[in-house]
Amino acid sequence: DTAVSQTPKYLVTQMGNDKSIKCEQNLGHDTMYWYKQDSKKFLKIMFSYNNKELIINETVPNRFSPKSPDKAHLNLHINSLELGDSAVYFCASSLMGQYGYTFGSGTRLTVV
Amino acid sequence: AQSVTQLGSHVSVSEGALVLLRCNYSSSVPPYLFWYVQYPNQGLQLLLKYTSAATLVKGINGFEAEFKKSETSFHLTKPSAHMSDAAEYFCAVTDSGGGADGLTFGKGTHLIIQP
């Protein structure tokens, strides 16, 4: 019954590797997002995506790329991982952005 | 552009005391405002939201917030703190433009409950 689910919950990997985080929502929402939470708990949007438009935060390195096979899924691919990519990544979804945003439980990425 | 300022990165109150977490926003259009709570090692849970209806918004777990346009504020309150309220609280803002911009978060306030 989980509304927004993301996998894996924990991801430990070496520098230079490529990894993906998967996200699925079963709420029928029209827009999905990826957020990064740093070690100071600050939450920053990375991407928003609906079936028409991808908006990329200009500060996000192009090593990060969202991929959406359909309206219910928005996966995050990260190439050439760096130590500074270590963070918690949250997937979220909303309906027209106004009625509440539902977040997944997060993926804690550790790059060693 | 929108922004949110949460005054006080840490707030400590005694169990049973009033909880007041401050949030001021900046927005060039009428805002939609949210409060989220994050318990340790968990995701974000919506406490309450303001979407241009009633200015006093009641949420879950006894929390409420009042939208004050003149003060550009959306402070979160709870009359009596409980130990289980200890968590990180985030205020967030978005415009009514359809969701493409997502939420802009404040830096969070860590609420500590003293026994």
mmCIF file with all atom_site columns, C-alpha atoms in Angstrom:
data_model
loop_
_atom_site.group_PDB
_atom_site.id
_atom_site.type_symbol
_atom_site.label_atom_id
_atom_site.label_alt_id
_atom_site.label_comp_id
_atom_site.label_asym_id
_atom_site.label_entity_id
_atom_site.label_seq_id
_atom_site.pdbx_PDB_ins_code
_atom_site.Cartn_x
_atom_site.Cartn_y
_atom_site.Cartn_z
_atom_site.occupancy
_atom_site.B_iso_or_equiv
_atom_site.pdbx_formal_charge
_atom_site.auth_seq_id
_atom_site.auth_comp_id
_atom_site.auth_asym_id
_atom_site.auth_atom_id
_atom_site.pdbx_PDB_model_num
ATOM 1   C CA . ASP A 1 1   ? 0.000  0.000  0.000   1.00 0.00 ? 1   ASP A CA 1
ATOM 2   C CA . THR A 1 2   ? 3.053  2.264  0.094   1.00 0.00 ? 2   THR A CA 1
ATOM 3   C CA . ALA A 1 3   ? 2.261  5.481  -1.756  1.00 0.00 ? 3   ALA A CA 1
ATOM 4   C CA . VAL A 1 4   ? 5.797  6.408  -2.847  1.00 0.00 ? 4   VAL A CA 1
ATOM 5   C CA . SER A 1 5   ? 8.339  3.643  -2.670  1.00 0.00 ? 5   SER A CA 1
ATOM 6   C CA . GLN A 1 6   ? 12.014 3.871  -3.467  1.00 0.00 ? 6   GLN A CA 1
ATOM 7   C CA . THR A 1 7   ? 14.705 1.244  -3.566  1.00 0.00 ? 7   THR A CA 1
ATOM 8   C CA . PRO A 1 8   ? 17.208 0.543  -2.274  1.00 0.00 ? 8   PRO A CA 1
ATOM 9   C CA . LYS A 1 9   ? 16.971 2.021  1.211   1.00 0.00 ? 9   LYS A CA 1
ATOM 10  C CA . TYR A 1 10  ? 20.732 1.924  1.648   1.00 0.00 ? 10  TYR A CA 1
ATOM 11  C CA . LEU A 1 11  ? 23.409 2.011  -1.028  1.00 0.00 ? 11  LEU A CA 1
ATOM 12  C CA . VAL A 1 12  ? 27.131 1.818  -0.356  1.00 0.00 ? 12  VAL A CA 1
ATOM 13  C CA . THR A 1 13  ? 29.413 2.050  -3.363  1.00 0.00 ? 13  THR A CA 1
ATOM 14  C CA . GLN A 1 14  ? 32.877 3.047  -4.432  1.00 0.00 ? 14  GLN A CA 1
ATOM 15  C CA . MET A 1 15  ? 33.932 6.243  -6.116  1.00 0.00 ? 15  MET A CA 1
ATOM 16  C CA . GLY A 1 16  ? 33.655 6.124  -9.867  1.00 0.00 ? 16  GLY A CA 1
ATOM 17  C CA . ASN A 1 17  ? 30.821 3.604  -9.954  1.00 0.00 ? 17  ASN A CA 1
ATOM 18  C CA . ASP A 1 18  ? 27.467 4.134  -11.649 1.00 0.00 ? 18  ASP A CA 1
ATOM 19  C CA . LYS A 1 19  ? 24.316 3.482  -9.655  1.00 0.00 ? 19  LYS A CA 1
ATOM 20  C CA . SER A 1 20  ? 20.550 3.847  -9.911  1.00 0.00 ? 20  SER A CA 1
ATOM 21  C CA . ILE A 1 21  ? 17.791 4.499  -7.426  1.00 0.00 ? 21  ILE A CA 1
ATOM 22  C CA . LYS A 1 22  ? 14.261 3.494  -8.325  1.00 0.00 ? 22  LYS A CA 1
ATOM 23  C CA . CYS A 1 23  ? 11.048 5.286  -7.397  1.00 0.00 ? 23  CYS A CA 1
ATOM 24  C CA . GLU A 1 24  ? 7.431  4.345  -7.927  1.00 0.00 ? 24  GLU A CA 1
ATOM 25  C CA . GLN A 1 25  ? 4.202  6.067  -6.883  1.00 0.00 ? 25  GLN A CA 1
ATOM 26  C CA . ASN A 1 26  ? 0.724  4.557  -6.869  1.00 0.00 ? 26  ASN A CA 1
ATOM 27  C CA . LEU A 1 27  ? -1.161 7.770  -6.125  1.00 0.00 ? 27  LEU A CA 1
ATOM 28  C CA . GLY A 1 28  ? -1.984 8.763  -9.672  1.00 0.00 ? 28  GLY A CA 1
ATOM 29  C CA . HIS A 1 29  ? 0.018  11.963 -9.229  1.00 0.00 ? 29  HIS A CA 1
ATOM 30  C CA . ASP A 1 30  ? 1.098  13.856 -12.305 1.00 0.00 ? 30  ASP A CA 1
ATOM 31  C CA . THR A 1 31  ? 4.504  15.138 -11.195 1.00 0.00 ? 31  THR A CA 1
ATOM 32  C CA . MET A 1 32  ? 7.465  13.406 -9.593  1.00 0.00 ? 32  MET A CA 1
ATOM 33  C CA . TYR A 1 33  ? 10.595 14.827 -8.007  1.00 0.00 ? 33  TYR A CA 1
ATOM 34  C CA . TRP A 1 34  ? 14.008 13.993 -6.673  1.00 0.00 ? 34  TRP A CA 1
ATOM 35  C CA . TYR A 1 35  ? 15.373 15.801 -3.642  1.00 0.00 ? 35  TYR A CA 1
ATOM 36  C CA . LYS A 1 36  ? 18.803 15.606 -2.026  1.00 0.00 ? 36  LYS A CA 1
ATOM 37  C CA . GLN A 1 37  ? 19.192 15.949 1.738   1.00 0.00 ? 37  GLN A CA 1
ATOM 38  C CA . ASP A 1 38  ? 22.724 16.754 2.794   1.00 0.00 ? 38  ASP A CA 1
ATOM 39  C CA . SER A 1 39  ? 24.491 16.043 6.063   1.00 0.00 ? 39  SER A CA 1
ATOM 40  C CA . LYS A 1 40  ? 23.035 19.229 7.570   1.00 0.00 ? 40  LYS A CA 1
ATOM 41  C CA . LYS A 1 41  ? 19.517 18.022 6.752   1.00 0.00 ? 41  LYS A CA 1
ATOM 42  C CA . PHE A 1 42  ? 19.035 20.667 4.065   1.00 0.00 ? 42  PHE A CA 1
ATOM 43  C CA . LEU A 1 43  ? 16.605 19.536 1.362   1.00 0.00 ? 43  LEU A CA 1
ATOM 44  C CA . LYS A 1 44  ? 17.165 20.718 -2.172  1.00 0.00 ? 44  LYS A CA 1
ATOM 45  C CA . ILE A 1 45  ? 15.215 19.872 -5.275  1.00 0.00 ? 45  ILE A CA 1
ATOM 46  C CA . MET A 1 46  ? 17.154 18.189 -8.047  1.00 0.00 ? 46  MET A CA 1
ATOM 47  C CA . PHE A 1 47  ? 14.521 17.458 -10.674 1.00 0.00 ? 47  PHE A CA 1
ATOM 48  C CA . SER A 1 48  ? 10.835 17.680 -11.292 1.00 0.00 ? 48  SER A CA 1
ATOM 49  C CA . TYR A 1 49  ? 9.167  15.732 -14.071 1.00 0.00 ? 49  TYR A CA 1
ATOM 50  C CA . ASN A 1 50  ? 5.722  15.261 -15.464 1.00 0.00 ? 50  ASN A CA 1
ATOM 51  C CA . ASN A 1 51  ? 4.748  13.685 -18.732 1.00 0.00 ? 51  ASN A CA 1
ATOM 52  C CA . LYS A 1 52  ? 5.426  16.905 -20.537 1.00 0.00 ? 52  LYS A CA 1
ATOM 53  C CA . GLU A 1 53  ? 8.374  18.573 -18.980 1.00 0.00 ? 53  GLU A CA 1
ATOM 54  C CA . LEU A 1 54  ? 11.619 17.894 -17.175 1.00 0.00 ? 54  LEU A CA 1
ATOM 55  C CA . ILE A 1 55  ? 12.951 20.704 -15.045 1.00 0.00 ? 55  ILE A CA 1
ATOM 56  C CA . ILE A 1 56  ? 16.494 20.403 -13.867 1.00 0.00 ? 56  ILE A CA 1
ATOM 57  C CA . ASN A 1 57  ? 17.981 22.386 -11.041 1.00 0.00 ? 57  ASN A CA 1
ATOM 58  C CA . GLU A 1 58  ? 20.903 24.123 -12.661 1.00 0.00 ? 58  GLU A CA 1
ATOM 59  C CA . THR A 1 59  ? 23.218 23.267 -9.801  1.00 0.00 ? 59  THR A CA 1
ATOM 60  C CA . VAL A 1 60  ? 22.849 19.520 -10.319 1.00 0.00 ? 60  VAL A CA 1
ATOM 61  C CA . PRO A 1 61  ? 25.868 17.959 -12.080 1.00 0.00 ? 61  PRO A CA 1
ATOM 62  C CA . ASN A 1 62  ? 25.093 16.310 -15.381 1.00 0.00 ? 62  ASN A CA 1
ATOM 63  C CA . ARG A 1 63  ? 26.297 13.027 -13.887 1.00 0.00 ? 63  ARG A CA 1
ATOM 64  C CA . PHE A 1 64  ? 22.789 12.843 -12.438 1.00 0.00 ? 64  PHE A CA 1
ATOM 65  C CA . SER A 1 65  ? 19.992 11.958 -14.830 1.00 0.00 ? 65  SER A CA 1
ATOM 66  C CA . PRO A 1 66  ? 16.337 11.116 -14.221 1.00 0.00 ? 66  PRO A CA 1
ATOM 67  C CA . LYS A 1 67  ? 14.647 8.464  -16.317 1.00 0.00 ? 67  LYS A CA 1
ATOM 68  C CA . SER A 1 68  ? 10.885 8.019  -16.432 1.00 0.00 ? 68  SER A CA 1
ATOM 69  C CA . PRO A 1 69  ? 9.600  4.876  -18.164 1.00 0.00 ? 69  PRO A CA 1
ATOM 70  C CA . ASP A 1 70  ? 6.015  5.868  -17.351 1.00 0.00 ? 70  ASP A CA 1
ATOM 71  C CA . LYS A 1 71  ? 3.988  8.292  -15.229 1.00 0.00 ? 71  LYS A CA 1
ATOM 72  C CA . ALA A 1 72  ? 4.321  6.179  -12.097 1.00 0.00 ? 72  ALA A CA 1
ATOM 73  C CA . HIS A 1 73  ? 8.099  5.821  -12.134 1.00 0.00 ? 73  HIS A CA 1
ATOM 74  C CA . LEU A 1 74  ? 11.030 8.211  -11.933 1.00 0.00 ? 74  LEU A CA 1
ATOM 75  C CA . ASN A 1 75  ? 14.423 6.612  -11.511 1.00 0.00 ? 75  ASN A CA 1
ATOM 76  C CA . LEU A 1 76  ? 17.651 8.424  -10.723 1.00 0.00 ? 76  LEU A CA 1
ATOM 77  C CA . HIS A 1 77  ? 20.868 7.412  -12.444 1.00 0.00 ? 77  HIS A CA 1
ATOM 78  C CA . ILE A 1 78  ? 24.189 8.633  -11.162 1.00 0.00 ? 78  ILE A CA 1
ATOM 79  C CA . ASN A 1 79  ? 27.402 8.215  -13.136 1.00 0.00 ? 79  ASN A CA 1
ATOM 80  C CA . SER A 1 80  ? 30.957 8.401  -11.871 1.00 0.00 ? 80  SER A CA 1
ATOM 81  C CA . LEU A 1 81  ? 30.002 8.715  -8.229  1.00 0.00 ? 81  LEU A CA 1
ATOM 82  C CA . GLU A 1 82  ? 31.987 11.115 -6.062  1.00 0.00 ? 82  GLU A CA 1
ATOM 83  C CA . LEU A 1 83  ? 32.436 11.349 -2.307  1.00 0.00 ? 83  LEU A CA 1
ATOM 84  C CA . GLY A 1 84  ? 30.325 14.519 -2.269  1.00 0.00 ? 84  GLY A CA 1
ATOM 85  C CA . ASP A 1 85  ? 27.352 12.610 -3.640  1.00 0.00 ? 85  ASP A CA 1
ATOM 86  C CA . SER A 1 86  ? 26.917 10.916 -0.276  1.00 0.00 ? 86  SER A CA 1
ATOM 87  C CA . ALA A 1 87  ? 23.518 12.038 1.001   1.00 0.00 ? 87  ALA A CA 1
ATOM 88  C CA . VAL A 1 88  ? 19.956 10.897 1.450   1.00 0.00 ? 88  VAL A CA 1
ATOM 89  C CA . TYR A 1 89  ? 17.918 11.056 -1.737  1.00 0.00 ? 89  TYR A CA 1
ATOM 90  C CA . PHE A 1 90  ? 14.158 11.399 -1.562  1.00 0.00 ? 90  PHE A CA 1
ATOM 91  C CA . CYS A 1 91  ? 11.661 10.754 -4.275  1.00 0.00 ? 91  CYS A CA 1
ATOM 92  C CA . ALA A 1 92  ? 8.334  12.623 -4.074  1.00 0.00 ? 92  ALA A CA 1
ATOM 93  C CA . SER A 1 93  ? 5.176  13.096 -6.068  1.00 0.00 ? 93  SER A CA 1
ATOM 94  C CA . SER A 1 94  ? 2.351  15.608 -6.216  1.00 0.00 ? 94  SER A CA 1
ATOM 95  C CA . LEU A 1 95  ? -0.934 16.293 -7.970  1.00 0.00 ? 95  LEU A CA 1
ATOM 96  C CA . MET A 1 96  ? -0.664 19.658 -9.662  1.00 0.00 ? 96  MET A CA 1
ATOM 97  C CA . GLY A 1 97  ? 1.740  20.712 -6.922  1.00 0.00 ? 97  GLY A CA 1
ATOM 98  C CA . GLN A 1 98  ? -0.967 22.128 -4.719  1.00 0.00 ? 98  GLN A CA 1
ATOM 99  C CA . TYR A 1 99  ? -2.546 19.433 -2.645  1.00 0.00 ? 99  TYR A CA 1
ATOM 100 C CA . GLY A 1 100 ? 0.431  18.026 -0.844  1.00 0.00 ? 100 GLY A CA 1
ATOM 101 C CA . TYR A 1 101 ? 3.613  16.321 -1.766  1.00 0.00 ? 101 TYR A CA 1
ATOM 102 C CA . THR A 1 102 ? 4.138  12.708 -0.751  1.00 0.00 ? 102 THR A CA 1
ATOM 103 C CA . PHE A 1 103 ? 7.685  11.598 -0.051  1.00 0.00 ? 103 PHE A CA 1
ATOM 104 C CA . GLY A 1 104 ? 9.333  8.215  -0.170  1.00 0.00 ? 104 GLY A CA 1
ATOM 105 C CA . SER A 1 105 ? 11.308 6.936  2.791   1.00 0.00 ? 105 SER A CA 1
ATOM 106 C CA . GLY A 1 106 ? 14.639 7.901  1.274   1.00 0.00 ? 106 GLY A CA 1
ATOM 107 C CA . THR A 1 107 ? 17.787 6.210  -0.012  1.00 0.00 ? 107 THR A CA 1
ATOM 108 C CA . ARG A 1 108 ? 20.937 6.739  1.992   1.00 0.00 ? 108 ARG A CA 1
ATOM 109 C CA . LEU A 1 109 ? 23.815 6.768  -0.480  1.00 0.00 ? 109 LEU A CA 1
ATOM 110 C CA . THR A 1 110 ? 27.327 6.405  0.863   1.00 0.00 ? 110 THR A CA 1
ATOM 111 C CA . VAL A 1 111 ? 30.260 6.748  -1.515  1.00 0.00 ? 111 VAL A CA 1
ATOM 112 C CA . VAL A 1 112 ? 33.544 5.374  -0.205  1.00 0.00 ? 112 VAL A CA 1
ATOM 113 C CA . ALA B 2 1   ? 11.622 33.059 -6.585  1.00 0.00 ? 1   ALA B CA 1
ATOM 114 C CA . GLN B 2 2   ? 10.423 31.640 -3.341  1.00 0.00 ? 2   GLN B CA 1
ATOM 115 C CA . SER B 2 3   ? 12.273 31.156 -0.102  1.00 0.00 ? 3   SER B CA 1
ATOM 116 C CA . VAL B 2 4   ? 11.631 30.055 3.444   1.00 0.00 ? 4   VAL B CA 1
ATOM 117 C CA . THR B 2 5   ? 13.387 31.100 6.628   1.00 0.00 ? 5   THR B CA 1
ATOM 118 C CA . GLN B 2 6   ? 13.051 29.032 9.755   1.00 0.00 ? 6   GLN B CA 1
ATOM 119 C CA . LEU B 2 7   ? 14.222 30.916 12.813  1.00 0.00 ? 7   LEU B CA 1
ATOM 120 C CA . GLY B 2 8   ? 16.144 28.722 15.206  1.00 0.00 ? 8   GLY B CA 1
ATOM 121 C CA . SER B 2 9   ? 17.949 25.615 14.032  1.00 0.00 ? 9   SER B CA 1
ATOM 122 C CA . HIS B 2 10  ? 17.288 24.064 17.448  1.00 0.00 ? 10  HIS B CA 1
ATOM 123 C CA . VAL B 2 11  ? 14.340 24.630 19.764  1.00 0.00 ? 11  VAL B CA 1
ATOM 124 C CA . SER B 2 12  ? 14.133 23.056 23.198  1.00 0.00 ? 12  SER B CA 1
ATOM 125 C CA . VAL B 2 13  ? 10.932 22.910 25.252  1.00 0.00 ? 13  VAL B CA 1
ATOM 126 C CA . SER B 2 14  ? 9.811  21.026 28.315  1.00 0.00 ? 14  SER B CA 1
ATOM 127 C CA . GLU B 2 15  ? 7.295  18.236 28.047  1.00 0.00 ? 15  GLU B CA 1
ATOM 128 C CA . GLY B 2 16  ? 3.835  19.776 28.381  1.00 0.00 ? 16  GLY B CA 1
ATOM 129 C CA . ALA B 2 17  ? 4.979  23.246 27.318  1.00 0.00 ? 17  ALA B CA 1
ATOM 130 C CA . LEU B 2 18  ? 3.918  25.188 24.259  1.00 0.00 ? 18  LEU B CA 1
ATOM 131 C CA . VAL B 2 19  ? 5.753  24.408 21.023  1.00 0.00 ? 19  VAL B CA 1
ATOM 132 C CA . LEU B 2 20  ? 6.343  27.322 18.652  1.00 0.00 ? 20  LEU B CA 1
ATOM 133 C CA . LEU B 2 21  ? 8.381  26.828 15.488  1.00 0.00 ? 21  LEU B CA 1
ATOM 134 C CA . ARG B 2 22  ? 8.790  29.898 13.320  1.00 0.00 ? 22  ARG B CA 1
ATOM 135 C CA . CYS B 2 23  ? 8.590  30.097 9.557   1.00 0.00 ? 23  CYS B CA 1
ATOM 136 C CA . ASN B 2 24  ? 8.683  33.155 7.317   1.00 0.00 ? 24  ASN B CA 1
ATOM 137 C CA . TYR B 2 25  ? 8.318  32.941 3.577   1.00 0.00 ? 25  TYR B CA 1
ATOM 138 C CA . SER B 2 26  ? 9.016  35.030 0.559   1.00 0.00 ? 26  SER B CA 1
ATOM 139 C CA . SER B 2 27  ? 6.947  34.589 -2.570  1.00 0.00 ? 27  SER B CA 1
ATOM 140 C CA . SER B 2 28  ? 6.011  36.801 -5.491  1.00 0.00 ? 28  SER B CA 1
ATOM 141 C CA . VAL B 2 29  ? 2.711  34.986 -5.922  1.00 0.00 ? 29  VAL B CA 1
ATOM 142 C CA . PRO B 2 30  ? 0.175  33.651 -3.421  1.00 0.00 ? 30  PRO B CA 1
ATOM 143 C CA . PRO B 2 31  ? 1.956  30.784 -1.747  1.00 0.00 ? 31  PRO B CA 1
ATOM 144 C CA . TYR B 2 32  ? 1.019  27.299 -0.762  1.00 0.00 ? 32  TYR B CA 1
ATOM 145 C CA . LEU B 2 33  ? 2.721  26.473 2.534   1.00 0.00 ? 33  LEU B CA 1
ATOM 146 C CA . PHE B 2 34  ? 3.490  23.178 4.206   1.00 0.00 ? 34  PHE B CA 1
ATOM 147 C CA . TRP B 2 35  ? 4.994  21.811 7.381   1.00 0.00 ? 35  TRP B CA 1
ATOM 148 C CA . TYR B 2 36  ? 6.688  18.423 7.325   1.00 0.00 ? 36  TYR B CA 1
ATOM 149 C CA . VAL B 2 37  ? 8.161  16.372 10.145  1.00 0.00 ? 37  VAL B CA 1
ATOM 150 C CA . GLN B 2 38  ? 11.088 13.992 9.854   1.00 0.00 ? 38  GLN B CA 1
ATOM 151 C CA . TYR B 2 39  ? 11.784 11.478 12.581  1.00 0.00 ? 39  TYR B CA 1
ATOM 152 C CA . PRO B 2 40  ? 15.313 10.047 12.806  1.00 0.00 ? 40  PRO B CA 1
ATOM 153 C CA . ASN B 2 41  ? 16.235 7.922  9.799   1.00 0.00 ? 41  ASN B CA 1
ATOM 154 C CA . GLN B 2 42  ? 12.793 8.272  8.298   1.00 0.00 ? 42  GLN B CA 1
ATOM 155 C CA . GLY B 2 43  ? 11.155 10.095 5.427   1.00 0.00 ? 43  GLY B CA 1
ATOM 156 C CA . LEU B 2 44  ? 9.095  13.264 5.470   1.00 0.00 ? 44  LEU B CA 1
ATOM 157 C CA . GLN B 2 45  ? 5.576  13.220 6.820   1.00 0.00 ? 45  GLN B CA 1
ATOM 158 C CA . LEU B 2 46  ? 3.104  15.976 6.044   1.00 0.00 ? 46  LEU B CA 1
ATOM 159 C CA . LEU B 2 47  ? 1.853  17.708 9.196   1.00 0.00 ? 47  LEU B CA 1
ATOM 160 C CA . LEU B 2 48  ? -0.389 20.300 7.593   1.00 0.00 ? 48  LEU B CA 1
ATOM 161 C CA . LYS B 2 49  ? -0.794 22.547 4.581   1.00 0.00 ? 49  LYS B CA 1
ATOM 162 C CA . TYR B 2 50  ? -2.169 25.961 3.690   1.00 0.00 ? 50  TYR B CA 1
ATOM 163 C CA . THR B 2 51  ? -3.692 26.190 0.232   1.00 0.00 ? 51  THR B CA 1
ATOM 164 C CA . SER B 2 52  ? -5.542 29.545 0.352   1.00 0.00 ? 52  SER B CA 1
ATOM 165 C CA . ALA B 2 53  ? -8.584 28.357 2.296   1.00 0.00 ? 53  ALA B CA 1
ATOM 166 C CA . ALA B 2 54  ? -8.789 28.926 6.063   1.00 0.00 ? 54  ALA B CA 1
ATOM 167 C CA . THR B 2 55  ? -5.834 30.828 7.486   1.00 0.00 ? 55  THR B CA 1
ATOM 168 C CA . LEU B 2 56  ? -5.745 28.679 10.621  1.00 0.00 ? 56  LEU B CA 1
ATOM 169 C CA . VAL B 2 57  ? -4.813 25.188 9.593   1.00 0.00 ? 57  VAL B CA 1
ATOM 170 C CA . LYS B 2 58  ? -5.084 22.148 11.831  1.00 0.00 ? 58  LYS B CA 1
ATOM 171 C CA . GLY B 2 59  ? -2.845 19.198 11.213  1.00 0.00 ? 59  GLY B CA 1
ATOM 172 C CA . ILE B 2 60  ? -2.002 15.840 12.642  1.00 0.00 ? 60  ILE B CA 1
ATOM 173 C CA . ASN B 2 61  ? -0.689 15.096 16.140  1.00 0.00 ? 61  ASN B CA 1
ATOM 174 C CA . GLY B 2 62  ? -2.254 18.253 17.616  1.00 0.00 ? 62  GLY B CA 1
ATOM 175 C CA . PHE B 2 63  ? -0.237 20.721 15.520  1.00 0.00 ? 63  PHE B CA 1
ATOM 176 C CA . GLU B 2 64  ? -1.669 23.809 13.895  1.00 0.00 ? 64  GLU B CA 1
ATOM 177 C CA . ALA B 2 65  ? -0.354 26.780 11.952  1.00 0.00 ? 65  ALA B CA 1
ATOM 178 C CA . GLU B 2 66  ? -1.674 30.212 11.091  1.00 0.00 ? 66  GLU B CA 1
ATOM 179 C CA . PHE B 2 67  ? -1.058 31.925 7.772   1.00 0.00 ? 67  PHE B CA 1
ATOM 180 C CA . LYS B 2 68  ? -0.448 35.643 8.269   1.00 0.00 ? 68  LYS B CA 1
ATOM 181 C CA . LYS B 2 69  ? -0.019 37.418 4.982   1.00 0.00 ? 69  LYS B CA 1
ATOM 182 C CA . SER B 2 70  ? 0.860  40.765 6.577   1.00 0.00 ? 70  SER B CA 1
ATOM 183 C CA . GLU B 2 71  ? 3.740  39.144 8.439   1.00 0.00 ? 71  GLU B CA 1
ATOM 184 C CA . THR B 2 72  ? 4.601  36.630 5.683   1.00 0.00 ? 72  THR B CA 1
ATOM 185 C CA . SER B 2 73  ? 4.599  33.996 8.386   1.00 0.00 ? 73  SER B CA 1
ATOM 186 C CA . PHE B 2 74  ? 3.339  30.466 8.877   1.00 0.00 ? 74  PHE B CA 1
ATOM 187 C CA . HIS B 2 75  ? 4.386  29.516 12.397  1.00 0.00 ? 75  HIS B CA 1
ATOM 188 C CA . LEU B 2 76  ? 3.729  26.012 13.721  1.00 0.00 ? 76  LEU B CA 1
ATOM 189 C CA . THR B 2 77  ? 2.335  25.535 17.230  1.00 0.00 ? 77  THR B CA 1
ATOM 190 C CA . LYS B 2 78  ? 1.249  22.798 19.571  1.00 0.00 ? 78  LYS B CA 1
ATOM 191 C CA . PRO B 2 79  ? -0.239 23.604 22.983  1.00 0.00 ? 79  PRO B CA 1
ATOM 192 C CA . SER B 2 80  ? 1.442  20.814 24.906  1.00 0.00 ? 80  SER B CA 1
ATOM 193 C CA . ALA B 2 81  ? 4.658  19.103 23.833  1.00 0.00 ? 81  ALA B CA 1
ATOM 194 C CA . HIS B 2 82  ? 5.031  15.350 24.048  1.00 0.00 ? 82  HIS B CA 1
ATOM 195 C CA . MET B 2 83  ? 8.260  13.393 24.087  1.00 0.00 ? 83  MET B CA 1
ATOM 196 C CA . SER B 2 84  ? 7.253  11.797 20.792  1.00 0.00 ? 84  SER B CA 1
ATOM 197 C CA . ASP B 2 85  ? 7.318  15.240 19.119  1.00 0.00 ? 85  ASP B CA 1
ATOM 198 C CA . ALA B 2 86  ? 11.120 15.267 19.156  1.00 0.00 ? 86  ALA B CA 1
ATOM 199 C CA . ALA B 2 87  ? 12.075 15.414 15.473  1.00 0.00 ? 87  ALA B CA 1
ATOM 200 C CA . GLU B 2 88  ? 13.207 17.700 12.645  1.00 0.00 ? 88  GLU B CA 1
ATOM 201 C CA . TYR B 2 89  ? 10.548 20.069 11.314  1.00 0.00 ? 89  TYR B CA 1
ATOM 202 C CA . PHE B 2 90  ? 10.591 21.637 7.880   1.00 0.00 ? 90  PHE B CA 1
ATOM 203 C CA . CYS B 2 91  ? 8.565  24.514 6.521   1.00 0.00 ? 91  CYS B CA 1
ATOM 204 C CA . ALA B 2 92  ? 8.148  24.560 2.741   1.00 0.00 ? 92  ALA B CA 1
ATOM 205 C CA . VAL B 2 93  ? 6.623  26.806 0.110   1.00 0.00 ? 93  VAL B CA 1
ATOM 206 C CA . THR B 2 94  ? 5.490  26.499 -3.460  1.00 0.00 ? 94  THR B CA 1
ATOM 207 C CA . ASP B 2 95  ? 3.472  28.645 -5.815  1.00 0.00 ? 95  ASP B CA 1
ATOM 208 C CA . SER B 2 96  ? 0.242  27.638 -7.450  1.00 0.00 ? 96  SER B CA 1
ATOM 209 C CA . GLY B 2 97  ? 1.811  27.111 -10.826 1.00 0.00 ? 97  GLY B CA 1
ATOM 210 C CA . GLY B 2 98  ? 1.086  23.453 -11.290 1.00 0.00 ? 98  GLY B CA 1
ATOM 211 C CA . GLY B 2 99  ? 3.877  21.809 -9.396  1.00 0.00 ? 99  GLY B CA 1
ATOM 212 C CA . ALA B 2 100 ? 6.804  22.059 -11.767 1.00 0.00 ? 100 ALA B CA 1
ATOM 213 C CA . ASP B 2 101 ? 8.953  23.980 -9.313  1.00 0.00 ? 101 ASP B CA 1
ATOM 214 C CA . GLY B 2 102 ? 8.356  21.586 -6.449  1.00 0.00 ? 102 GLY B CA 1
ATOM 215 C CA . LEU B 2 103 ? 8.773  22.586 -2.837  1.00 0.00 ? 103 LEU B CA 1
ATOM 216 C CA . THR B 2 104 ? 11.358 25.009 -1.506  1.00 0.00 ? 104 THR B CA 1
ATOM 217 C CA . PHE B 2 105 ? 12.319 24.029 2.018   1.00 0.00 ? 105 PHE B CA 1
ATOM 218 C CA . GLY B 2 106 ? 13.621 25.925 4.983   1.00 0.00 ? 106 GLY B CA 1
ATOM 219 C CA . LYS B 2 107 ? 16.748 24.645 6.691   1.00 0.00 ? 107 LYS B CA 1
ATOM 220 C CA . GLY B 2 108 ? 14.753 22.845 9.339   1.00 0.00 ? 108 GLY B CA 1
ATOM 221 C CA . THR B 2 109 ? 14.298 23.168 13.080  1.00 0.00 ? 109 THR B CA 1
ATOM 222 C CA . HIS B 2 110 ? 15.359 20.400 15.403  1.00 0.00 ? 110 HIS B CA 1
ATOM 223 C CA . LEU B 2 111 ? 12.821 20.145 18.218  1.00 0.00 ? 111 LEU B CA 1
ATOM 224 C CA . ILE B 2 112 ? 14.134 18.817 21.522  1.00 0.00 ? 112 ILE B CA 1
ATOM 225 C CA . ILE B 2 113 ? 11.722 17.846 24.271  1.00 0.00 ? 113 ILE B CA 1
ATOM 226 C CA . GLN B 2 114 ? 13.066 18.001 27.809  1.00 0.00 ? 114 GLN B CA 1
ATOM 227 C CA . PRO B 2 115 ? 11.486 15.597 30.329  1.00 0.00 ? 115 PRO B CA 1
#
